[in-house]
Every structure is written in structure tokens, then in C-alpha cells.
Coordinates of C-alpha atoms in Angstrom, one line a residue:
Chain A
M1 CA -10.2 27.7 13.3
G2 CA -10.4 27.5 9.5
I3 CA -7.8 24.8 9.3
E4 CA -9.6 22.8 6.7
L5 CA -7.1 19.9 6.6
V6 CA -9.4 17.6 4.8
N7 CA -9.9 20.1 2.0
R8 CA -6.2 20.1 1.3
P9 CA -5.2 16.4 1.0
R10 CA -1.8 17.2 -0.4
L11 CA -0.9 19.5 2.4
F12 CA -2.1 17.0 4.9
I13 CA -0.3 14.1 3.4
A14 CA 2.9 16.2 3.3
M15 CA 2.4 16.9 7.0
L16 CA 1.9 13.2 7.7
L17 CA 5.0 12.2 5.9
L18 CA 7.2 15.1 6.9
W19 CA 6.4 15.6 10.5
P20 CA 8.3 12.5 11.8
I21 CA 11.1 13.0 9.4
L22 CA 11.6 16.6 10.2
A23 CA 11.4 15.8 13.9
S24 CA 13.8 12.8 13.7
N25 CA 17.3 13.0 15.1
S26 CA 20.0 10.4 15.6
S27 CA 18.5 9.5 19.0
A28 CA 21.6 7.5 20.1
A29 CA 20.4 5.2 22.8
S30 CA 22.2 5.7 26.1
T31 CA 22.6 2.1 27.1
T32 CA 25.2 1.0 29.5
D33 CA 27.6 -1.8 28.6
L34 CA 27.2 -3.2 32.1
P35 CA 26.5 -6.9 32.1
V36 CA 23.2 -7.5 33.8
T37 CA 22.1 -10.6 35.6
L38 CA 19.0 -12.0 37.2
I39 CA 18.7 -12.1 41.0
A40 CA 16.1 -13.9 43.0
H41 CA 15.2 -14.8 46.5
E42 CA 17.0 -17.9 47.7
S43 CA 13.6 -19.9 47.5
V44 CA 13.7 -19.5 43.7
N45 CA 15.6 -21.7 41.3
L46 CA 16.7 -19.6 38.4
D47 CA 18.4 -22.6 36.6
K48 CA 15.7 -23.5 34.2
L49 CA 14.5 -20.1 33.1
N50 CA 14.7 -19.4 29.3
T51 CA 13.8 -16.3 27.4
S52 CA 10.2 -17.4 26.9
T53 CA 9.6 -18.1 30.6
L54 CA 11.3 -14.8 31.6
R55 CA 9.1 -12.9 29.3
A56 CA 6.0 -14.7 30.8
I57 CA 7.2 -13.6 34.2
F58 CA 8.1 -10.0 33.4
S59 CA 5.0 -9.6 31.2
L60 CA 3.0 -10.8 34.3
R61 CA 1.4 -13.8 32.7
K62 CA 3.1 -16.3 34.9
R63 CA 2.2 -15.9 38.6
S64 CA 3.8 -18.7 40.6
W65 CA 7.1 -20.7 40.8
E66 CA 7.1 -24.4 40.5
N67 CA 7.2 -24.8 44.3
Q68 CA 3.9 -22.7 44.3
T69 CA 5.5 -19.6 45.8
P70 CA 3.9 -16.5 44.2
I71 CA 6.2 -14.7 41.8
K72 CA 7.0 -11.1 42.9
V73 CA 8.6 -8.9 40.2
F74 CA 10.8 -6.0 41.3
V75 CA 12.2 -3.5 38.8
L76 CA 14.0 -0.2 38.5
P77 CA 12.2 2.9 37.0
D78 CA 11.6 2.8 33.2
N79 CA 14.4 5.4 32.5
H80 CA 17.1 3.6 34.6
P81 CA 19.9 2.5 32.3
L82 CA 20.1 -0.9 33.9
H83 CA 16.3 -1.4 33.3
K84 CA 16.7 -0.5 29.6
H85 CA 19.7 -2.8 29.3
F86 CA 17.8 -5.7 31.0
C87 CA 14.8 -5.3 28.7
K88 CA 17.0 -5.2 25.6
T89 CA 19.6 -7.9 26.4
V90 CA 17.8 -10.4 28.6
L91 CA 14.1 -10.1 27.7
K92 CA 14.8 -8.8 24.2
I93 CA 11.8 -6.5 24.4
Y94 CA 11.8 -2.7 23.8
P95 CA 11.3 -1.0 27.2
Y96 CA 8.3 0.9 25.9
V97 CA 6.6 -2.3 24.8
L98 CA 7.0 -3.8 28.2
R99 CA 5.7 -0.6 29.8
D100 CA 2.6 -0.8 27.5
Q101 CA 2.0 -4.4 28.6
W102 CA 2.3 -3.4 32.3
D103 CA -0.1 -0.5 31.9
R104 CA -2.6 -2.8 30.3
V105 CA -2.4 -5.0 33.3
I106 CA -2.5 -2.1 35.8
F107 CA -5.5 -0.4 34.3
S108 CA -7.5 -3.5 33.4
G109 CA -6.8 -5.4 36.6
V110 CA -5.8 -8.7 35.0
G111 CA -2.6 -9.3 36.9
T112 CA -0.2 -8.1 39.6
P113 CA 1.9 -5.2 38.5
P114 CA 5.7 -5.2 39.2
T115 CA 6.9 -3.2 42.2
I116 CA 9.2 -0.3 41.2
V117 CA 12.1 0.4 43.5
K118 CA 14.3 3.5 43.3
D119 CA 17.8 2.2 42.9
I120 CA 19.9 -0.9 42.6
E121 CA 20.7 -1.1 46.3
E122 CA 17.1 -1.2 47.2
L123 CA 16.3 -3.7 44.5
R124 CA 19.0 -6.1 45.9
R125 CA 17.8 -5.6 49.4
T126 CA 14.1 -6.2 48.6
V127 CA 14.7 -9.2 46.4
R128 CA 16.9 -10.8 49.1
S129 CA 14.2 -10.4 51.8
T130 CA 11.0 -11.2 49.8
P131 CA 10.1 -14.9 49.2
G132 CA 9.3 -15.5 45.5
A133 CA 11.0 -12.3 44.4
I134 CA 12.9 -11.9 41.1
G135 CA 14.8 -8.8 39.8
Y136 CA 18.1 -7.9 38.2
A137 CA 21.4 -6.3 39.1
P138 CA 24.7 -5.4 37.5
A139 CA 26.6 -8.7 37.1
E140 CA 29.6 -7.8 39.2
I141 CA 27.6 -6.9 42.2
S142 CA 25.4 -10.0 42.3
V143 CA 28.2 -12.5 41.9
S144 CA 30.1 -11.1 44.9
I145 CA 27.2 -11.7 47.2
Q146 CA 26.7 -15.2 48.2
Q147 CA 23.1 -15.0 49.4
Y148 CA 22.0 -14.6 45.8
Y149 CA 21.3 -17.5 43.6
A150 CA 22.4 -15.5 40.6
T151 CA 23.0 -16.9 37.2
T152 CA 22.8 -15.9 33.6
P153 CA 19.9 -17.7 32.0
T154 CA 20.8 -20.2 29.4
G155 CA 19.7 -19.6 25.8
L156 CA 20.0 -15.8 25.8
Chain B
M1 CA -13.4 26.1 39.0
K2 CA -15.5 23.5 40.7
K3 CA -14.7 21.1 37.9
F4 CA -11.0 21.1 38.7
T5 CA -11.4 20.7 42.4
S6 CA -12.0 17.0 41.9
I7 CA -8.7 16.7 40.1
I8 CA -6.7 18.7 42.7
L9 CA -8.4 16.6 45.4
F10 CA -7.5 13.4 43.5
I11 CA -3.8 14.3 43.4
F12 CA -3.7 15.0 47.2
V13 CA -5.6 11.8 48.0
S14 CA -3.4 9.8 45.6
S15 CA -0.2 10.7 47.3
A16 CA -1.7 9.7 50.7
V17 CA -3.0 6.4 49.2
Q18 CA 0.3 5.7 47.6
A19 CA 2.1 6.0 50.9
L20 CA -0.3 3.6 52.5
G21 CA 0.0 0.7 50.2
I22 CA -1.7 -2.7 50.8
P23 CA -0.1 -6.0 51.6
N24 CA 0.0 -8.4 48.6
G25 CA -1.7 -5.7 46.5
Q26 CA -1.3 -2.4 44.9
I27 CA -3.3 0.8 44.4
H28 CA -3.1 2.8 41.2
G29 CA -4.9 5.7 39.7
F30 CA -5.1 8.3 37.0
A31 CA -6.7 11.7 36.4
S32 CA -6.8 13.6 33.1
Q33 CA -8.4 16.9 32.1
G34 CA -8.9 17.9 28.5
Y35 CA -9.6 21.1 26.6
L36 CA -11.3 21.0 23.2
L37 CA -11.7 23.8 20.6
S38 CA -13.5 23.0 17.5
D39 CA -15.0 24.4 14.3
G40 CA -18.0 23.0 12.5
N41 CA -19.5 20.8 15.2
N42 CA -19.3 20.5 19.0
F43 CA -17.3 17.6 20.3
Y44 CA -17.8 17.0 24.0
G45 CA -19.6 20.1 25.3
D46 CA -19.7 23.5 23.6
S47 CA -16.3 23.0 22.1
Q48 CA -16.9 25.6 19.3
R49 CA -16.4 28.1 22.1
G50 CA -13.8 26.0 23.9
S51 CA -14.8 23.1 26.2
A52 CA -13.2 21.6 29.3
E53 CA -15.9 18.9 29.4
L54 CA -13.5 16.0 29.0
R55 CA -12.3 14.5 32.2
E56 CA -11.4 11.0 33.4
I57 CA -10.6 10.0 37.0
G58 CA -10.0 6.5 38.1
V59 CA -8.6 4.6 41.1
N60 CA -8.0 0.8 41.1
A61 CA -6.7 -1.8 43.4
N62 CA -5.6 -5.4 43.0
W63 CA -5.1 -7.9 45.7
R64 CA -3.6 -11.3 45.6
L65 CA -5.1 -13.7 48.1
N66 CA -3.0 -16.7 47.1
N67 CA -1.3 -18.3 44.1
S68 CA -4.5 -18.8 42.2
L69 CA -6.9 -16.2 43.4
N70 CA -6.7 -12.4 42.6
F71 CA -9.2 -9.6 43.1
A72 CA -9.2 -6.3 41.2
G73 CA -11.5 -3.4 40.9
Q74 CA -11.6 0.2 39.5
L75 CA -13.8 3.2 40.2
L76 CA -14.2 5.6 37.4
S77 CA -15.7 9.0 36.8
R78 CA -15.8 10.3 33.2
D79 CA -17.2 13.5 31.9
A80 CA -17.4 13.8 28.1
G81 CA -19.8 16.6 27.0
A82 CA -23.4 15.5 27.0
T83 CA -22.4 11.9 26.4
D84 CA -21.1 11.2 29.9
N85 CA -21.9 13.0 33.1
G86 CA -19.0 12.4 35.4
S87 CA -20.9 10.2 37.8
L88 CA -18.9 7.7 39.8
R89 CA -19.2 4.1 38.6
V90 CA -17.7 0.7 39.1
D91 CA -15.6 0.3 36.0
F92 CA -14.5 -3.3 36.7
L93 CA -14.7 -5.5 39.8
F94 CA -13.9 -9.2 39.6
A95 CA -12.4 -12.3 41.1
D96 CA -9.7 -13.9 39.0
Y97 CA -9.2 -17.7 39.5
K98 CA -6.2 -19.2 37.7
A99 CA -6.9 -22.9 37.5
I100 CA -3.9 -24.1 35.5
E101 CA -0.4 -22.7 35.1
N102 CA 2.8 -24.2 34.0
D103 CA 5.9 -23.1 32.0
V104 CA 4.0 -22.9 28.7
T105 CA 0.4 -22.4 29.3
G106 CA -2.3 -20.9 31.7
L107 CA -6.0 -21.1 32.0
G108 CA -8.3 -19.2 34.3
I109 CA -11.7 -17.5 34.8
R110 CA -12.7 -14.0 35.9
V111 CA -16.2 -13.5 37.5
G112 CA -17.8 -10.1 38.1
R113 CA -17.7 -7.0 36.0
V114 CA -15.0 -7.7 33.5
R115 CA -13.5 -5.6 30.7
N116 CA -14.4 -6.9 27.2
A117 CA -11.5 -7.7 24.9
Y118 CA -12.3 -5.7 21.8
G119 CA -9.5 -4.5 19.5
F120 CA -6.2 -3.4 21.1
Y121 CA -7.4 -0.5 23.2
N122 CA -10.9 -1.3 24.6
E123 CA -9.7 -2.7 28.0
T124 CA -7.9 0.5 29.0
R125 CA -9.7 3.1 26.7
D126 CA -10.3 5.7 29.4
V127 CA -6.7 6.0 30.5
L128 CA -4.8 8.7 28.6
F129 CA -1.5 6.9 29.2
T130 CA -2.6 3.7 27.4
R131 CA -4.4 5.0 24.4
P132 CA -3.1 6.6 21.2
G133 CA -3.6 10.3 21.8
V134 CA -6.3 12.5 23.4
L135 CA -9.2 11.0 21.5
M136 CA -9.6 7.3 20.8
P137 CA -9.9 6.3 17.1
Q138 CA -13.5 7.1 16.5
A139 CA -13.6 4.4 13.8
I140 CA -13.6 1.0 15.5
Y141 CA -14.1 2.4 19.1
Y142 CA -17.3 4.4 18.6
E143 CA -16.7 7.0 21.3
G144 CA -19.3 9.5 20.2
N145 CA -22.4 7.5 19.3
G146 CA -23.3 5.4 22.3
L147 CA -21.9 2.0 21.3
R148 CA -19.0 2.5 23.8
E149 CA -21.2 1.7 26.8
L150 CA -22.1 -1.6 25.2
L151 CA -18.5 -2.5 24.4
F152 CA -16.5 -1.7 27.4
S153 CA -17.5 -4.1 30.1
S154 CA -19.8 -7.1 30.9
D155 CA -21.3 -8.4 34.1
G156 CA -20.5 -12.0 33.8
A157 CA -17.7 -14.5 33.4
Q158 CA -14.5 -14.4 31.3
L159 CA -12.6 -17.5 30.4
Y160 CA -8.9 -16.7 29.5
S161 CA -6.0 -18.8 28.4
Y162 CA -2.6 -18.5 26.8
W163 CA 0.1 -20.7 25.2
D164 CA 3.8 -19.6 25.2
D165 CA 5.9 -20.8 22.3
E166 CA 9.7 -20.3 22.0
N167 CA 9.3 -16.8 20.6
S168 CA 5.5 -16.1 20.6
T169 CA 2.4 -16.1 22.8
T170 CA -1.1 -16.9 21.8
S171 CA -3.9 -15.7 24.0
F172 CA -7.7 -16.3 24.0
S173 CA -10.5 -14.9 26.0
L174 CA -14.2 -15.5 25.9
T175 CA -16.6 -13.3 27.8
A176 CA -20.3 -14.0 28.4
G177 CA -22.3 -11.3 30.2
R178 CA -25.7 -11.4 31.8
N179 CA -28.6 -9.3 30.6
K180 CA -28.9 -5.8 31.9
R181 CA -31.1 -2.8 31.9
L182 CA -29.8 0.2 29.8
S183 CA -29.7 3.6 31.5
K184 CA -31.5 6.5 30.0
D185 CA -28.2 8.1 29.1
V186 CA -27.1 5.1 27.1
I187 CA -30.5 4.9 25.3
Q188 CA -30.2 8.6 24.4
N189 CA -26.7 8.2 23.1
L190 CA -27.7 5.2 21.0
L191 CA -31.0 6.4 19.5
G192 CA -30.6 10.2 19.7
T193 CA -32.5 12.7 21.9
S194 CA -35.9 12.6 19.9
T195 CA -36.2 8.9 19.4
S196 CA -35.2 8.1 23.0
Q197 CA -38.2 10.1 24.3
I198 CA -40.6 7.4 23.0
I199 CA -38.6 4.6 24.7
A200 CA -39.8 3.4 28.1
R201 CA -37.0 1.0 28.7
G202 CA -34.2 -0.8 27.0
N203 CA -32.3 -4.0 27.8
L204 CA -29.0 -5.5 26.7
N205 CA -29.3 -9.2 26.1
H206 CA -26.7 -12.0 26.0
P207 CA -23.5 -10.1 25.3
V208 CA -20.7 -12.4 24.1
F209 CA -17.2 -11.2 23.3
A210 CA -14.2 -13.3 22.2
Q211 CA -10.6 -12.4 21.3
L212 CA -7.8 -14.5 19.9
S213 CA -4.4 -12.7 19.8
H214 CA -0.9 -13.6 18.8
S215 CA 2.1 -11.8 20.0
M216 CA 5.6 -12.4 18.5
S217 CA 9.1 -11.5 19.9
G218 CA 7.8 -10.3 23.2
G219 CA 5.2 -7.9 21.7
R220 CA 7.2 -6.6 18.7
S221 CA 4.4 -7.8 16.4
R222 CA 0.9 -8.3 17.6
L223 CA -2.2 -9.7 15.7
A224 CA -5.7 -10.1 17.1
I225 CA -9.2 -11.0 16.0
S226 CA -12.0 -9.9 18.2
M227 CA -15.7 -10.9 17.8
Y228 CA -18.8 -9.9 19.6
N229 CA -22.6 -10.4 19.5
V230 CA -25.1 -8.4 21.6
G231 CA -28.9 -8.1 21.5
L232 CA -30.9 -5.0 22.5
D233 CA -34.6 -4.6 22.9
F234 CA -36.6 -1.4 23.6
D235 CA -40.1 -1.0 24.8
T236 CA -41.9 2.1 23.5
N237 CA -44.3 4.3 25.5
F238 CA -47.2 3.4 23.2
L239 CA -49.5 0.8 24.7
G240 CA -49.9 -2.2 22.4
A241 CA -47.1 -1.1 20.1
D242 CA -44.4 -3.5 19.2
G243 CA -41.0 -3.0 20.8
I244 CA -37.8 -2.5 18.8
N245 CA -35.2 -5.3 18.7
L246 CA -31.7 -4.7 17.6
Y247 CA -28.9 -7.3 17.1
A248 CA -25.3 -6.2 16.7
S249 CA -22.5 -8.5 15.8
G250 CA -19.2 -8.0 14.4
Y251 CA -15.5 -8.5 14.4
V252 CA -12.3 -6.4 14.6
L253 CA -9.0 -7.4 13.0
S254 CA -5.9 -5.7 14.6
A255 CA -2.3 -5.6 13.7
Q256 CA 0.7 -3.8 15.2
H257 CA 4.4 -3.7 14.5
N258 CA 6.8 -2.1 17.0
L259 CA 10.3 -1.0 16.0
R260 CA 12.8 0.9 18.2
D261 CA 11.5 4.4 17.2
W262 CA 8.4 3.6 15.2
S263 CA 5.1 1.8 15.8
F264 CA 2.6 1.0 13.1
T265 CA -1.0 0.0 14.1
A266 CA -4.0 -0.9 11.9
E267 CA -7.4 -2.1 12.8
Y268 CA -10.5 -2.9 10.7
S269 CA -14.0 -3.7 11.9
L270 CA -17.2 -4.8 10.3
T271 CA -20.4 -4.6 12.4
T272 CA -23.8 -5.9 11.3
I273 CA -26.9 -4.3 12.9
K274 CA -30.3 -5.9 12.4
Y275 CA -33.4 -4.0 13.4
E276 CA -36.8 -5.5 14.0
A277 CA -39.4 -2.8 14.6
G278 CA -42.7 -4.6 14.2
L279 CA -45.0 -2.6 11.9
L280 CA -42.3 -0.2 11.1
G281 CA -40.5 -3.0 9.4
N282 CA -37.1 -4.6 9.6
A283 CA -33.7 -3.4 8.4
K284 CA -30.1 -4.4 8.3
N285 CA -26.9 -2.5 7.8
D286 CA -23.2 -3.0 7.9
I287 CA -20.9 -0.5 9.6
E288 CA -17.4 -0.6 8.3
A289 CA -14.5 1.1 9.9
T290 CA -10.7 1.1 9.7
Y291 CA -7.7 3.2 10.7
L292 CA -4.0 3.2 10.1
Q293 CA -1.7 4.9 12.7
T294 CA 2.0 5.7 12.8
E295 CA 3.8 6.7 15.9
Y296 CA 7.4 8.0 16.1
R297 CA 9.3 8.2 19.4
L298 CA 11.5 11.2 19.2
S299 CA 12.9 10.3 22.7
P300 CA 11.6 8.2 25.5
K301 CA 9.6 11.2 26.6
I302 CA 8.2 12.6 23.4
S303 CA 6.3 10.9 20.6
L304 CA 4.5 12.1 17.5
Y305 CA 1.7 10.3 15.8
S306 CA -0.6 10.5 12.9
R307 CA -3.7 8.5 12.0
I308 CA -6.0 8.2 9.1
E309 CA -9.5 6.8 9.8
Y310 CA -12.3 5.8 7.5
S311 CA -15.8 4.6 8.5
A312 CA -19.1 4.0 6.6
N313 CA -22.3 3.7 8.7
D314 CA -23.9 1.8 5.8
R315 CA -21.5 -0.1 3.7
D316 CA -24.0 -0.4 0.9
N317 CA -24.4 3.4 0.8
R318 CA -20.8 4.6 1.4
N319 CA -21.1 7.9 -0.4
A320 CA -23.9 9.2 1.8
T321 CA -22.7 7.7 5.1
D322 CA -18.9 7.7 5.1
T323 CA -16.6 9.7 7.4
Q324 CA -12.9 10.4 7.2
H325 CA -10.7 11.6 10.0
L326 CA -7.1 12.8 9.8
V327 CA -5.3 13.1 13.0
V328 CA -1.8 14.4 14.0
G329 CA -0.7 14.7 17.5
T330 CA 2.1 14.6 20.0
K331 CA 2.6 13.2 23.5
W332 CA 5.1 14.5 26.0
S333 CA 5.8 12.7 29.3
P334 CA 8.1 14.9 31.4
S335 CA 8.0 12.4 34.2
R336 CA 6.6 8.9 34.9
N337 CA 3.6 10.4 36.5
W338 CA 2.7 13.2 34.0
T339 CA 1.7 13.2 30.3
I340 CA 0.5 16.1 28.1
A341 CA -1.0 15.2 24.7
A342 CA -2.3 17.3 21.9
D343 CA -4.3 16.2 18.9
L344 CA -5.3 18.1 15.8
L345 CA -8.2 16.4 14.0
G346 CA -9.7 17.1 10.6
M347 CA -13.0 15.3 9.9
R348 CA -15.2 15.0 6.9
G349 CA -18.6 13.4 7.7
T350 CA -20.5 13.1 10.9
G351 CA -19.5 9.6 12.1
G352 CA -18.3 9.8 15.7
I353 CA -19.7 13.3 16.2
P354 CA -21.9 13.1 19.3
D355 CA -25.5 14.1 18.2
I356 CA -26.4 15.1 21.7
D357 CA -23.7 17.7 21.8
N358 CA -25.2 19.2 18.6
P359 CA -28.9 19.6 19.3
N360 CA -29.4 21.9 16.3
G361 CA -28.0 19.3 13.8
T362 CA -24.5 18.5 12.6
R363 CA -22.4 19.9 9.8
E364 CA -20.3 18.0 7.3
R365 CA -16.9 19.2 8.4
T366 CA -15.2 19.5 11.8
E367 CA -11.8 20.6 12.9
I368 CA -10.8 19.9 16.5
L369 CA -7.8 20.9 18.6
A370 CA -7.8 18.6 21.7
V371 CA -5.3 19.0 24.5
M372 CA -5.1 16.8 27.6
V373 CA -3.0 16.7 30.7
G374 CA -2.9 13.4 32.6
Y375 CA -1.5 12.3 36.0
R376 CA -1.0 8.8 37.2
F377 CA 0.3 6.9 40.2

């Protein structure tokens, strides 16, 4: 190929430095301003959850609720605006960092990966019908449905 | 074309498996095919003429029996030039018993074939979607020279624990493996083609791996120290001759900082190898390796990365044994299931160059273009 990169350190260093800068753009994040709230199966008490516990649940470290029901995490696809919004405002984790954590779990077998459902409606339905389930929904939808024990966690 | 049949078959089978699902469990998998073009040396197959001998296919399942008992396993086939032959093997298979769990801590044990915690990437090193680019950092992860087989898994027990603080998590794992016989391929990778011909058998003895890691702000910053200790002994074909004993121990320091668009990762390792070869005498050398990697996310689908790697096979004789790699690359994930990555590598030195892909000897400089397409479900 004749591309003797190592022979030309200055060229290479220039490439290293300039590539990301040349490629950068304003990349305005397309987040929604929708308030997001946690939803869970009626068997689950969301009252006492703080950011740290929520991170342990959504990072798949914590596996069961206090009443010994197994935790089942349901989420929307990575690129769904509500998922991104939930990661940033509730978990305070970049979505790609959470994805990296999940992929480490999936491909090393050290936990139960979250179940991805296709839209908000399916997420609500699945969480309502699955004991131990936790997920999220736009705030105005969840408060209008009485079956949910929906709340905004304290300390966020 | 036969090579690609397995990938096509995999994609068909995977869609069927996905539809099936298992109660209280999940099935996942990945398949990736690489193409390498190099100048100077071969890297995975006859890459100086263009090689497609880099392929990884894996399927895994996890199943939750109850609150505290999980099972997980993964089958893997990996082809990597002369260093790996694509045969199907059990990558990991273990029972995971979580004995203690409350709001701030957890403690458990995994028994079976478990992945060793070593640096940031060892546990998922064969999955294109989880590693930085097409090729793993050759410094630290030793892809080309046979140590990878000793690093990636242990048949034994793994104790794990974590402690959650208000804004951070500290994790610990300790893995103790049982002794096992080394395959001919591993011996050939480790000792080279000519030396391996005088070896009748080799064993891995008492592998121990430990990792302590600390993650802040939900993974925004991560720090880890990994340590390991393994023994190897080889019997030669010569009657009455002493065997060769080899002890490898070392540590890896790892650090990562994640910003919205940027990620910075650095790892440093020091490995001490002691040889005891009877009448041939004893020797000891320190292998030092480090890399610094920058990643920039242009969008959620496209990232660009660059990496500088340095390694010295003998720290006391750096000038004669050091290797430098410069890597730039890009990853494009058009959908959740697909990723395409391309790396351009410039190498000076022969660290990480697989000897057995270069039977006529290695040269000082190598340039590689590596492209890989990956599918996951």
C-alpha cells in the first residue's frame, strides 16, 4: 500500500488531531421535552427508588425487588427519543454508555439483559402485565392510568 | 464462497431463534466477517494479497431459574488466519448464584467456564460491537502472539461483588481456574512453529485473575486494576530432558472518561515472565504495553477513533524489542443490528504480528487496512 504512516509522524499526528475536528458538526441532540416517568407492575413499590438504585436496576446489577420478585427491565429502542430522554434526565447516563454496559452483560453472560419493545403502547401493556416489571412512559400518559403505580423518583 | 455460507446460514437461523425466544431467558448472537489488506507482513492469513480469514460467530443464551440462580452460555467459532481455525467451542458456560443482594451491595459466585476480567475489553473481546474497532489493541490484549488463549476464560470459580455509593459503583471479581491441558494450536501460537515441534505436551497451572474497578456517575468515568498469575509447563520430546516451566504474572491499569461526543481510554500493562528451562538456564523478562485511544461520536450511528499503542517485549531492552502502532478508524451502525468498521494501522516493530502467518520471517514495518461487517441480534 505504501502508506508509511509511521515514517511520517507529523502527517500522522496531524491526521489524529484533525480528523475528529474536521468531521465534527454542531450535532444538536434531538431530545424531546416530554416529561418522563417510571412505570412498574403493581407488585412493585417505586417509592424508595433513588438515582443510585435506578442505575443499579437499569445497569442490570440489581436483580430482585425487596419482596423477592425478580426485576424485569423493559425499554424502548436505543434511538427512541423517550429512551434517550429517560437516560439523560432520570438515570443521568449517556445512552451510549448504558448500551455499552448492556452489551457487556449480553455477550459475557453476567446478567439478564433488558427486553426491548417497539413502542410506548407496548411498553405500557407489557409492564402492566408482567410481575416485577419496570419501565418508563411519557408522564402525562402514565398519570392518567390508575393501574400504574407511577411516580417521579425523589432526589432526581 | 464456502466461508460465507456459515454467515448466511447464521443470519437465517438467528431470525428463527429470535422468534422462538425462551421463557425467563434470552438468546443473542453475533456474526462478523473481516477483510484485511496489508503491506510488510501478513496479519491473519495471506493478507498481503488480501485475506478474508477473520470471522467471528457466536450464539449465547441466558436463563433465570429464580431470584438468585442464573445460567449463561455462549458457543463461538473464530477464524483468524493461522492463529485460530474456526472450530466451534464453548466460549463460556456457567451457573451464577447471587448469595447477597440489597440496595447498596451484592455478592455472588459463578462456577463453570467463566470469562476472566482483564482490562476493559477482555470479557467481550470477540464481539465487534463491544470492542474499539476491527482489531483489538495489540498492546495489552496480545491478539497475535498466543497469550489471548490464556487470558480469555478459566474453567473454575469466580467470586464477584459490588458496592453502590450515591454516585459511584465499586466492583470486584476474583477468578480461580483449574489446571488444563493446552491444545497444540495454543502451544504453536505461544512458542512459534519450530519450538513447538519439540514439545510433547503443555499444561496451564493455577490461573488466578482479579479485578477491582470503580465507576463514577453511572459510567462517565471508569477506573480499573486487573491482576493475574498463571503457570505453564511444557514437556519436551527428548527422553530424560528437563521440561520448560513458565510463570506469567502481571497487572493492567485502565481508565476511561466518557463525554457526550468524546471518549478517552487509556490502559497500561506490565507482565513478568519467568522461564525455567533446566540445563538451558533460567530467564526473566518484563513485557510493557500501553495505549491511548480517542473516540468521537459524529452521530449516534457514526464514530471515529484513533489509537496510539506502544509495547516492549523486554523492558530492559526497549530499543530492540519495542513496537508502535498508530490506528485510525471509523464505525458506522446503520441499524441496531448492523455495524461496519474500518481500521487503518501503521506498525513499526513486530509485537502483535502473528509469527505463524509469516513462516518466512517478519519485517519491521506493517501497514494494514482492516474492514469488518458485523450483524447481531
